[in-house]
Coordinates of C-alpha atoms in Angstrom, one line a residue:
Chain A
M25 CA 38.0 6.0 6.5
A26 CA 34.4 5.1 7.3
W27 CA 33.3 7.2 4.3
N28 CA 35.6 5.4 1.9
K29 CA 34.1 2.1 3.0
L30 CA 30.7 3.5 2.6
V31 CA 31.2 4.5 -1.0
S32 CA 33.3 1.6 -2.2
Q33 CA 31.7 -1.6 -0.7
P34 CA 28.4 -2.9 -2.2
A35 CA 27.8 -5.1 0.8
S36 CA 25.7 -3.9 3.8
K37 CA 23.4 -5.5 6.3
W38 CA 20.4 -5.8 4.1
T39 CA 22.3 -7.4 1.2
D40 CA 23.0 -10.4 3.5
A41 CA 19.5 -11.8 2.6
T42 CA 19.3 -13.4 6.0
G43 CA 15.8 -12.2 7.1
P44 CA 12.5 -14.0 7.1
H45 CA 10.9 -14.6 3.6
A46 CA 14.1 -13.3 2.0
E47 CA 13.3 -15.4 -1.1
V48 CA 10.6 -12.9 -1.9
V49 CA 11.1 -9.8 0.3
L50 CA 14.5 -8.2 -0.3
S51 CA 14.3 -5.7 2.5
S52 CA 12.1 -3.9 5.1
R53 CA 12.4 -0.2 5.7
I54 CA 11.0 2.2 8.3
R55 CA 11.1 6.0 7.7
L56 CA 10.2 8.6 10.3
A57 CA 9.9 12.2 9.4
R58 CA 10.8 14.6 12.2
N59 CA 11.1 18.4 12.5
V60 CA 12.3 20.7 15.3
T61 CA 10.5 23.8 16.7
N62 CA 12.0 27.3 16.3
L63 CA 13.6 26.6 12.9
P64 CA 11.7 26.9 9.6
F65 CA 11.3 23.8 7.5
P66 CA 14.4 23.0 5.3
H67 CA 13.2 24.6 2.1
Q68 CA 12.9 27.9 4.0
M69 CA 16.1 27.8 5.9
N70 CA 19.1 30.0 5.4
E71 CA 22.6 28.5 5.6
A72 CA 23.2 29.5 9.2
Q73 CA 20.0 27.8 10.3
A74 CA 20.8 24.7 8.3
E75 CA 24.3 24.5 10.0
E76 CA 22.6 25.1 13.4
L77 CA 20.4 22.1 12.9
I78 CA 23.3 19.9 11.8
R79 CA 25.1 20.9 15.1
Q80 CA 22.1 19.9 17.1
V81 CA 21.8 16.6 15.3
E82 CA 25.5 16.0 16.0
T83 CA 24.8 16.0 19.7
G84 CA 21.8 13.8 19.1
V85 CA 24.0 11.3 17.3
R86 CA 26.2 11.0 20.4
E87 CA 23.1 10.0 22.3
I88 CA 22.3 7.3 19.7
N89 CA 25.7 5.9 20.2
L90 CA 25.0 5.5 23.9
V91 CA 21.9 3.3 23.5
G92 CA 23.8 0.1 22.7
L93 CA 23.1 -0.5 19.0
S94 CA 25.4 -3.0 17.4
S95 CA 26.8 -0.5 14.9
R96 CA 28.2 3.0 15.4
V97 CA 26.5 6.0 13.8
E98 CA 28.6 8.8 12.2
L99 CA 27.5 12.1 10.7
F100 CA 28.8 13.4 7.4
K101 CA 28.3 16.9 6.0
L102 CA 27.4 16.3 2.3
A103 CA 28.9 19.6 1.1
D104 CA 32.3 18.2 2.0
T105 CA 31.9 15.1 -0.2
P106 CA 32.5 14.6 -4.0
A107 CA 29.4 14.5 -6.1
L108 CA 30.1 11.0 -7.4
D109 CA 30.3 9.7 -3.8
R110 CA 26.9 11.2 -3.1
Q111 CA 25.5 9.5 -6.2
V112 CA 26.8 6.2 -4.8
L113 CA 24.8 6.8 -1.6
V114 CA 21.7 7.4 -3.7
E115 CA 22.2 4.1 -5.4
K116 CA 22.5 2.5 -2.0
H117 CA 19.3 4.2 -0.9
L118 CA 21.1 6.0 1.9
I119 CA 20.3 9.5 0.8
S120 CA 17.8 11.0 -1.6
P121 CA 18.6 12.3 -5.1
Q122 CA 17.6 15.8 -3.9
Q123 CA 20.2 15.6 -1.1
A124 CA 22.8 14.5 -3.6
Q125 CA 22.1 17.3 -6.0
Q126 CA 22.0 20.2 -3.5
A127 CA 24.5 19.2 -0.9
R128 CA 25.0 22.6 0.8
G129 CA 23.6 22.6 4.3
K130 CA 22.7 18.9 4.1
A131 CA 24.1 16.1 6.1
V132 CA 23.6 12.4 6.7
A133 CA 24.3 10.2 9.7
I134 CA 24.9 6.6 8.8
S135 CA 25.6 3.5 10.9
E136 CA 28.6 1.3 10.1
D137 CA 26.4 -1.6 8.9
E138 CA 24.3 0.9 6.9
S139 CA 21.1 -0.3 8.6
I140 CA 20.5 3.3 9.9
S141 CA 20.6 6.5 7.9
I142 CA 19.4 9.9 9.2
M143 CA 19.1 12.5 6.4
V144 CA 19.4 16.0 7.8
N145 CA 17.7 18.9 6.0
E146 CA 15.9 16.9 3.4
E147 CA 12.2 17.6 2.9
D148 CA 12.0 17.5 6.7
H149 CA 14.6 18.4 9.2
L150 CA 15.2 14.7 9.9
R151 CA 14.4 11.6 8.0
I152 CA 15.3 8.6 10.2
Q153 CA 15.5 5.4 8.1
C154 CA 16.1 1.9 9.3
L155 CA 16.6 -1.0 6.9
A156 CA 16.8 -4.7 7.4
P157 CA 16.9 -7.8 5.2
G158 CA 13.8 -9.8 4.5
L159 CA 10.4 -9.2 6.2
Q160 CA 11.0 -7.7 9.6
L161 CA 9.1 -4.5 9.9
K162 CA 8.3 -4.8 13.6
Q163 CA 11.9 -5.2 14.6
T164 CA 13.0 -2.4 12.3
W165 CA 10.3 -0.1 13.8
R166 CA 11.7 -0.8 17.3
T167 CA 15.2 0.2 16.1
A168 CA 13.9 3.3 14.4
S169 CA 11.9 4.3 17.5
L170 CA 15.0 3.8 19.7
V171 CA 17.0 6.1 17.4
D172 CA 14.1 8.6 17.5
D173 CA 14.0 8.6 21.3
A174 CA 17.8 9.1 21.5
L175 CA 17.7 12.1 19.1
E176 CA 14.7 13.5 21.0
Q177 CA 16.8 13.9 24.1
K178 CA 18.7 16.7 22.3
L179 CA 16.2 18.0 19.9
N180 CA 12.9 19.8 20.5
Y181 CA 10.6 18.0 18.1
A182 CA 7.7 19.9 16.6
F183 CA 4.8 18.0 18.0
H184 CA 1.1 19.0 18.0
A185 CA -1.3 17.6 20.6
Q186 CA -3.9 16.8 17.9
K187 CA -1.9 16.3 14.7
G188 CA 1.1 14.6 16.1
Y189 CA 4.6 15.1 14.5
L190 CA 4.5 18.1 12.2
T191 CA 6.0 17.6 8.7
S192 CA 6.7 20.0 5.9
C193 CA 4.2 18.1 3.7
P194 CA 0.8 17.2 5.3
T195 CA 1.0 13.8 3.6
N196 CA 3.4 12.7 6.3
V197 CA 1.9 14.4 9.4
G198 CA 1.0 12.4 12.5
T199 CA 3.3 9.5 12.9
G200 CA 5.7 10.7 10.1
L201 CA 5.9 7.0 9.3
R202 CA 6.4 5.3 6.1
A203 CA 6.9 1.6 6.4
S204 CA 7.8 -0.3 3.3
V205 CA 9.1 -3.5 1.8
M206 CA 11.1 -4.1 -1.3
I207 CA 9.6 -7.2 -2.9
H208 CA 10.4 -9.4 -5.9
L209 CA 7.3 -10.5 -7.7
P210 CA 8.2 -12.2 -11.0
G211 CA 5.7 -15.0 -10.5
L212 CA 2.8 -12.6 -10.1
V213 CA 3.9 -10.5 -13.1
L214 CA 4.5 -13.5 -15.4
T215 CA 1.1 -15.0 -14.5
Q216 CA -0.4 -11.6 -15.1
Q217 CA -1.8 -11.3 -11.6
A218 CA 0.1 -8.3 -10.5
G219 CA -2.2 -5.6 -11.9
G220 CA -5.3 -7.0 -10.1
L221 CA -3.2 -7.5 -6.9
F222 CA -1.9 -3.9 -6.9
H223 CA -5.4 -2.6 -7.4
R224 CA -6.5 -4.6 -4.3
L225 CA -3.6 -3.3 -2.3
S226 CA -4.6 0.3 -3.1
Q227 CA -8.0 -0.5 -1.8
L228 CA -6.3 -1.6 1.4
G229 CA -4.6 1.7 1.9
L230 CA -1.2 0.6 0.5
V231 CA 0.9 2.1 -2.3
V232 CA 2.9 0.2 -4.8
R233 CA 5.9 1.9 -6.5
G234 CA 9.0 1.0 -8.5
L235 CA 12.4 0.2 -7.1
Y236 CA 13.7 3.8 -6.6
G237 CA 10.5 5.2 -5.1
E238 CA 8.0 7.7 -6.5
G239 CA 7.5 7.7 -10.2
T240 CA 10.1 5.0 -11.1
D241 CA 9.5 1.9 -13.1
A242 CA 9.5 -1.6 -11.6
A243 CA 13.0 -2.6 -12.7
G244 CA 13.5 -6.3 -12.5
H245 CA 10.1 -7.1 -11.1
I246 CA 11.0 -5.4 -7.9
F247 CA 8.4 -3.3 -6.2
Q248 CA 8.0 -1.2 -3.1
I249 CA 4.8 -1.6 -1.0
S250 CA 4.1 1.0 1.7
N251 CA 1.4 2.6 3.8
Q252 CA -0.4 5.5 2.2
T253 CA -1.5 7.5 5.2
S254 CA 0.4 8.5 8.3
L255 CA -2.3 9.9 10.6
G256 CA -5.0 8.4 12.8
K257 CA -3.4 5.0 13.5
A258 CA -0.7 4.0 15.9
E259 CA 2.6 3.0 14.3
E260 CA 2.2 -0.6 15.4
E261 CA -1.2 -0.8 13.8
I262 CA 0.1 0.6 10.5
I263 CA 3.0 -1.8 10.5
E264 CA 1.0 -4.8 11.5
H265 CA -1.5 -4.1 8.7
L266 CA 1.3 -3.8 6.1
E267 CA 3.1 -6.9 7.4
A268 CA -0.2 -9.0 7.3
V269 CA -0.9 -7.9 3.7
V270 CA 2.7 -8.5 2.6
L271 CA 2.6 -12.0 4.0
K272 CA -0.4 -12.7 1.8
V273 CA 1.5 -11.3 -1.2
V274 CA 4.4 -13.5 -0.4
E275 CA 2.1 -16.5 -0.3
A276 CA 0.5 -15.6 -3.6
E277 CA 4.0 -15.1 -5.2
K278 CA 5.2 -18.5 -4.0
Q279 CA 2.0 -20.1 -5.4
A280 CA 2.5 -18.3 -8.7
R281 CA 6.1 -19.5 -8.9
L282 CA 5.1 -23.1 -8.1
H283 CA 2.4 -22.9 -10.7
L284 CA 4.7 -21.6 -13.4
H285 CA 7.3 -24.2 -12.8
G286 CA 4.7 -27.0 -12.5
E287 CA 2.8 -26.1 -15.6
M288 CA 5.6 -25.3 -18.0
P289 CA 8.9 -26.5 -16.5
L290 CA 10.7 -26.6 -19.8
Q291 CA 9.8 -23.1 -20.9
V292 CA 10.5 -21.6 -17.4
E293 CA 13.9 -23.3 -17.1
D294 CA 14.8 -22.3 -20.6
R295 CA 14.0 -18.7 -19.9
L296 CA 15.9 -18.6 -16.6
G297 CA 18.8 -20.5 -18.1
R298 CA 19.0 -18.1 -21.1
A299 CA 19.1 -15.2 -18.6
Y300 CA 22.1 -16.8 -16.9
G301 CA 23.7 -17.5 -20.2
I302 CA 23.5 -13.9 -21.4
L303 CA 24.7 -12.5 -18.0
S304 CA 27.7 -14.9 -17.9
S305 CA 28.7 -14.2 -21.5
A306 CA 27.7 -10.6 -22.4
R307 CA 30.5 -8.1 -23.1
V308 CA 28.3 -5.0 -23.0
I309 CA 25.1 -4.7 -20.9
T310 CA 22.8 -1.8 -19.9
S311 CA 21.6 -1.7 -16.3
E312 CA 18.0 -2.1 -17.5
E313 CA 18.8 -5.3 -19.3
A314 CA 20.9 -6.5 -16.4
M315 CA 18.1 -5.8 -13.9
K316 CA 15.7 -7.8 -16.0
L317 CA 18.0 -10.8 -16.4
L318 CA 19.1 -10.7 -12.7
S319 CA 15.4 -11.0 -11.8
D320 CA 15.2 -14.2 -13.8
V321 CA 18.4 -15.5 -12.2
R322 CA 17.0 -14.7 -8.8
L323 CA 13.9 -16.7 -9.6
G324 CA 16.1 -19.5 -10.8
I325 CA 18.0 -19.6 -7.5
E326 CA 14.6 -20.2 -5.8
M327 CA 13.8 -23.0 -8.2
G328 CA 17.1 -24.7 -7.5
L329 CA 18.5 -24.1 -11.0
F330 CA 21.7 -22.3 -9.9
P331 CA 23.0 -24.0 -6.7
R332 CA 26.3 -22.1 -6.7
L333 CA 24.6 -18.7 -6.6
S334 CA 23.2 -16.9 -3.6
H335 CA 20.7 -14.0 -3.1
R336 CA 23.5 -12.2 -1.4
T337 CA 25.7 -12.2 -4.5
L338 CA 22.7 -10.9 -6.5
N339 CA 21.9 -8.2 -4.0
E340 CA 25.5 -7.0 -4.0
L341 CA 25.6 -7.1 -7.8
M342 CA 22.4 -5.0 -8.0
I343 CA 24.3 -2.2 -6.1
A344 CA 27.8 -2.7 -7.6
M345 CA 26.5 -2.5 -11.2
Q346 CA 24.8 0.9 -10.8
P347 CA 26.4 3.8 -12.9
A348 CA 28.0 5.8 -10.0
F349 CA 29.2 2.7 -8.2
L350 CA 31.0 1.5 -11.4
Q351 CA 32.6 4.9 -11.9
K352 CA 33.7 5.1 -8.3
A353 CA 35.3 1.6 -8.5
E354 CA 37.0 2.7 -11.7
G355 CA 38.2 6.0 -10.1
R356 CA 37.1 8.0 -13.1
E357 CA 34.1 9.1 -15.2
L358 CA 33.0 6.6 -17.8
N359 CA 31.0 7.1 -20.9
P360 CA 27.9 5.0 -21.3
L361 CA 29.5 2.4 -23.5
D362 CA 32.4 2.0 -21.1
R363 CA 30.0 1.7 -18.2
D364 CA 28.0 -1.0 -20.0
A365 CA 31.3 -2.9 -20.7
K366 CA 32.5 -2.6 -17.1
R367 CA 29.1 -3.8 -15.9
A368 CA 29.2 -6.8 -18.1
T369 CA 32.7 -7.7 -16.9
L370 CA 31.7 -7.3 -13.2
I371 CA 28.6 -9.5 -13.6
R372 CA 30.6 -12.2 -15.6
T373 CA 33.3 -12.4 -12.9
R374 CA 30.9 -12.4 -10.0
L375 CA 28.7 -15.2 -11.5
A376 CA 31.8 -17.3 -12.3
S377 CA 33.4 -17.0 -8.8
Chain B
M29 CA -10.7 -8.9 -30.6
Q30 CA -13.7 -7.4 -28.8
C31 CA -14.0 -6.7 -25.1
D32 CA -15.3 -9.7 -23.1
N33 CA -17.4 -7.3 -20.9
C34 CA -19.1 -4.8 -23.2
G35 CA -18.6 -6.6 -26.5
Q36 CA -18.3 -3.2 -28.2
R37 CA -14.9 -1.7 -27.9
P38 CA -11.6 -3.5 -28.9
A39 CA -9.9 -5.4 -26.1
V40 CA -6.6 -3.8 -25.1
F41 CA -6.0 -5.4 -21.6
H42 CA -5.3 -9.1 -21.6
T43 CA -5.0 -10.8 -18.3
T44 CA -4.6 -14.4 -17.2
T45 CA -5.6 -15.4 -13.7
V46 CA -5.0 -18.7 -12.1
V47 CA -7.6 -19.8 -9.6
N48 CA -7.1 -23.2 -8.0
G49 CA -5.0 -24.3 -11.0
Q50 CA -7.6 -23.2 -13.5
K51 CA -6.4 -20.6 -16.0
Q52 CA -8.9 -17.9 -16.8
E53 CA -8.3 -15.4 -19.5
A54 CA -10.0 -12.0 -19.8
H55 CA -9.8 -9.5 -22.6
L56 CA -11.1 -6.1 -21.8
C57 CA -11.3 -2.7 -23.4
E58 CA -9.7 0.3 -21.7
V59 CA -13.0 1.5 -20.2
C60 CA -14.0 -1.9 -18.7
A61 CA -10.5 -2.6 -17.6
H62 CA -10.5 0.6 -15.6
E63 CA -13.8 -0.2 -14.1
K64 CA -12.6 -3.7 -13.1
G65 CA -9.4 -2.2 -11.8
Q66 CA -7.2 -4.3 -14.1
A67 CA -5.6 -1.2 -15.7
S68 CA -3.8 -0.2 -12.5
F69 CA -0.7 -2.1 -13.4
T70 CA 0.5 0.9 -15.4
F71 CA 2.3 3.0 -12.9
P72 CA 0.8 6.3 -11.9
N73 CA 3.7 8.6 -12.4
L74 CA 2.4 11.1 -9.9
S75 CA 4.6 12.8 -7.4
I76 CA 3.4 13.7 -4.0
Q77 CA 3.3 17.3 -5.1
Q78 CA 1.2 16.6 -8.1
L79 CA -1.1 14.5 -6.0
L80 CA -1.4 17.3 -3.5
S81 CA -2.1 19.8 -6.2
S82 CA -4.9 17.6 -7.5
F83 CA -6.4 17.5 -4.1
L84 CA -6.0 21.2 -3.8
G85 CA -7.5 21.8 -7.2
Q86 CA -10.8 20.6 -5.7
D87 CA -10.6 23.3 -3.1
P88 CA -12.8 26.2 -4.1
F89 CA -10.8 28.5 -1.9
V90 CA -7.5 27.8 -3.7
V91 CA -9.2 28.3 -7.1
G92 CA -10.4 31.7 -5.8
A93 CA -7.0 32.6 -4.5
R94 CA -5.3 31.8 -7.7
T95 CA -7.7 33.6 -10.1
A96 CA -8.3 36.7 -8.0
P97 CA -5.6 37.1 -5.3
Q98 CA -6.3 40.8 -4.9
Q99 CA -9.9 40.3 -3.9
Q100 CA -9.2 38.2 -0.8
A101 CA -6.8 38.6 2.1
E102 CA -4.5 35.7 1.7
P103 CA -4.3 33.4 4.7
T104 CA -0.6 33.7 5.8
C105 CA 1.5 32.0 8.6
K106 CA 2.3 34.8 11.1
N107 CA 5.5 33.1 12.0
C108 CA 7.2 32.4 8.6
G109 CA 5.1 34.3 6.1
T110 CA 4.2 31.3 4.0
T111 CA 0.8 31.9 2.3
Y112 CA -1.7 29.2 1.6
S113 CA -1.3 29.6 -2.2
Q114 CA 2.5 29.2 -1.9
F115 CA 1.8 26.0 -0.1
A116 CA -0.7 25.0 -2.7
D117 CA 1.9 25.5 -5.5
G118 CA 4.9 23.9 -3.8
G119 CA 3.1 21.4 -1.6
R120 CA 5.3 22.4 1.4
L121 CA 4.6 24.3 4.5
G122 CA 7.1 26.8 5.8
C123 CA 7.4 26.0 9.5
A124 CA 5.7 24.0 12.3
Q125 CA 3.5 26.9 13.2
C126 CA 1.9 27.0 9.7
Y127 CA -0.2 24.1 11.1
D128 CA -1.8 26.5 13.6
H129 CA -1.9 29.7 11.6
L130 CA -3.4 28.0 8.5
E131 CA -5.3 25.5 10.4
M132 CA -8.8 26.2 9.1
Y133 CA -7.6 25.8 5.5
L134 CA -5.3 22.8 6.2
N135 CA -7.7 20.8 8.2
P136 CA -10.1 19.9 5.3
L137 CA -7.1 19.0 3.2
I138 CA -5.5 16.8 5.9
K139 CA -8.9 15.1 6.4
R140 CA -9.1 14.4 2.7
I141 CA -5.6 13.0 2.4
Q142 CA -5.4 11.2 5.7
G143 CA -9.0 10.4 6.4
T144 CA -8.7 12.0 9.8
T145 CA -7.1 14.9 11.6
V146 CA -6.3 13.2 14.9
H147 CA -3.0 11.6 15.7
A148 CA -3.1 8.3 17.6
G149 CA 0.5 7.2 17.6
K150 CA 3.7 7.9 19.4
A151 CA 4.4 11.1 21.4
P152 CA 7.8 12.5 22.2
K153 CA 9.0 11.3 25.6
R154 CA 10.4 14.6 26.8
T155 CA 8.0 17.1 25.4
G156 CA 5.0 14.9 24.7
G157 CA 4.2 14.0 28.3
I158 CA 1.1 16.2 28.5
V159 CA -0.3 14.7 25.3
R160 CA 0.1 11.3 26.8
K161 CA -1.8 12.5 29.9
K162 CA -4.6 14.0 27.8
R163 CA -5.1 10.7 26.0
E164 CA -5.3 8.9 29.3
L165 CA -7.8 11.5 30.5
A166 CA -10.0 10.9 27.4
S167 CA -10.1 7.2 28.0
L168 CA -10.8 7.6 31.8
R169 CA -13.7 9.9 30.9
Q170 CA -15.1 7.2 28.7
D171 CA -14.8 4.7 31.4
L172 CA -16.5 7.1 33.8
Q173 CA -19.5 7.4 31.4
G174 CA -19.7 3.6 31.3
A175 CA -19.5 3.3 35.1
I176 CA -22.3 5.9 35.5
Q177 CA -24.5 4.2 33.0
G178 CA -23.9 0.8 34.6
E179 CA -24.8 2.4 38.0
N180 CA -21.4 1.3 39.3
Y181 CA -21.0 4.4 41.6
E182 CA -18.0 3.2 43.6
E183 CA -16.0 2.7 40.4
A184 CA -17.3 6.1 39.1
A185 CA -16.1 7.8 42.2
R186 CA -12.7 6.2 41.9
L187 CA -12.4 7.3 38.2
R188 CA -13.6 10.8 39.0
D189 CA -10.7 11.2 41.6
Q190 CA -8.2 9.8 39.1
I191 CA -9.5 12.3 36.4
K192 CA -9.2 15.2 38.9
Q193 CA -5.6 14.2 39.7
I194 CA -4.6 14.1 36.1
E195 CA -6.3 17.4 35.3
S196 CA -4.4 19.2 38.0
Q197 CA -1.2 17.6 36.7
I198 CA -2.0 19.0 33.2
Q199 CA -2.8 22.4 34.5
A200 CA 0.5 22.6 36.3
G201 CA 2.4 21.6 33.2
G202 CA 1.2 24.2 30.5
D203 CA -1.0 24.0 27.5
G204 CA 0.5 20.7 26.2
S205 CA 0.8 21.7 22.5
G206 CA 4.5 20.8 22.7
M207 CA 5.2 24.0 20.8
E208 CA 7.0 26.8 22.6

């Protein structure tokens, strides 16, 4: 039952858009990489070892459910699930594409509100991820750390006195932490300030990526900003640094939006209005075009152009219009044209309701 | 259009910056844009593995290992058998003990990627107790130095006792690596 809800509902805790600075920051994420002693890292494991770890994590998950989180965590073995369902979880950022493709010996534990997901046997034995709407990295870290402590009661973590938590790739060693925000920066892109800004961020030890992580493009002006290094600083310090910089980016983005609207209100409102026009009338639309136009509509909501629309609706649409999600909703495989048609219908009805 | 900066090459990067409501336009060639950091808007489509390989490419040892593997005994993890050049190719270690068995090769790399080799964050509650104690010890020893230099001998004596106490706790508890 829980699984069906997971792969059929676009809404989750982060899509609420309730957090601080939700007008610019879509979500905050904390990821902790953890491994256990006495088992090789996942890419070297045989099936029995992978199963053994899943059993250990199952007992750890019971501990998590005792610490009083608001939402229950449940473990799913991915090999038992249909490929399309796994693809839906990728689109919801709950598992990685690698886990979806090679499901044998892999598992994921997910909380009911989807704010916690623990990937088992990904690049590391465990990838604990916590997600929250808006900019709330500190609170999200506290949740992740709590989950980490609960799991540690049942798992013997590979921890080195000098190097900290040991990970399969040395880029994650130490804290195993990647803190990141998903951020919407149309103002900075349209005023052509984004390039310079991203360069400055890299000098500050931060990395900017596209929406779906490493090597992806910035669909719909949505970027991911995260810490680059994981060793040598305490988690709180890494997180505070990221949060302080992100606050500055939020400020710059708001300035850019005000400037755009102030300088050329007619052109801006025309562009955003046209985006809404296309989305509410199109009969066939690719996800790339839809992402671009939804970005404009998102900006329009901020500028007060579309009072009947909410960020929440757009966040849910962004998930529901993805290829696997559309096919899951339809209950069958769809060719690209059919998908684009279904997507257009979905967007039209949601914008009208 | 020529580049604003060098005036020689054609401008290919056009940027508009708004400072205090003043619009400033810049037109730069590829070379000058890179120097000024404006060209970074194009996404570096590098995966972690590629990034790592590029780091490793600078490592004279790896180059040696790749071109003439038979001339050198390959550094290998005694626990899982992962060799350093396997790690260099795939970007992944085989097990937690690789960090010990390949330490002298990994340390320079970790230093290059992370800027340091010393963890300063969280330690596991159950198995990381000794690590926590060792950190406490290091900070007490620093305090002790300060107390001695400041000729504050009463404080120094108190710190010395505290250090002894923690040292004996650590000795009773094992080597503290957290790795059985």
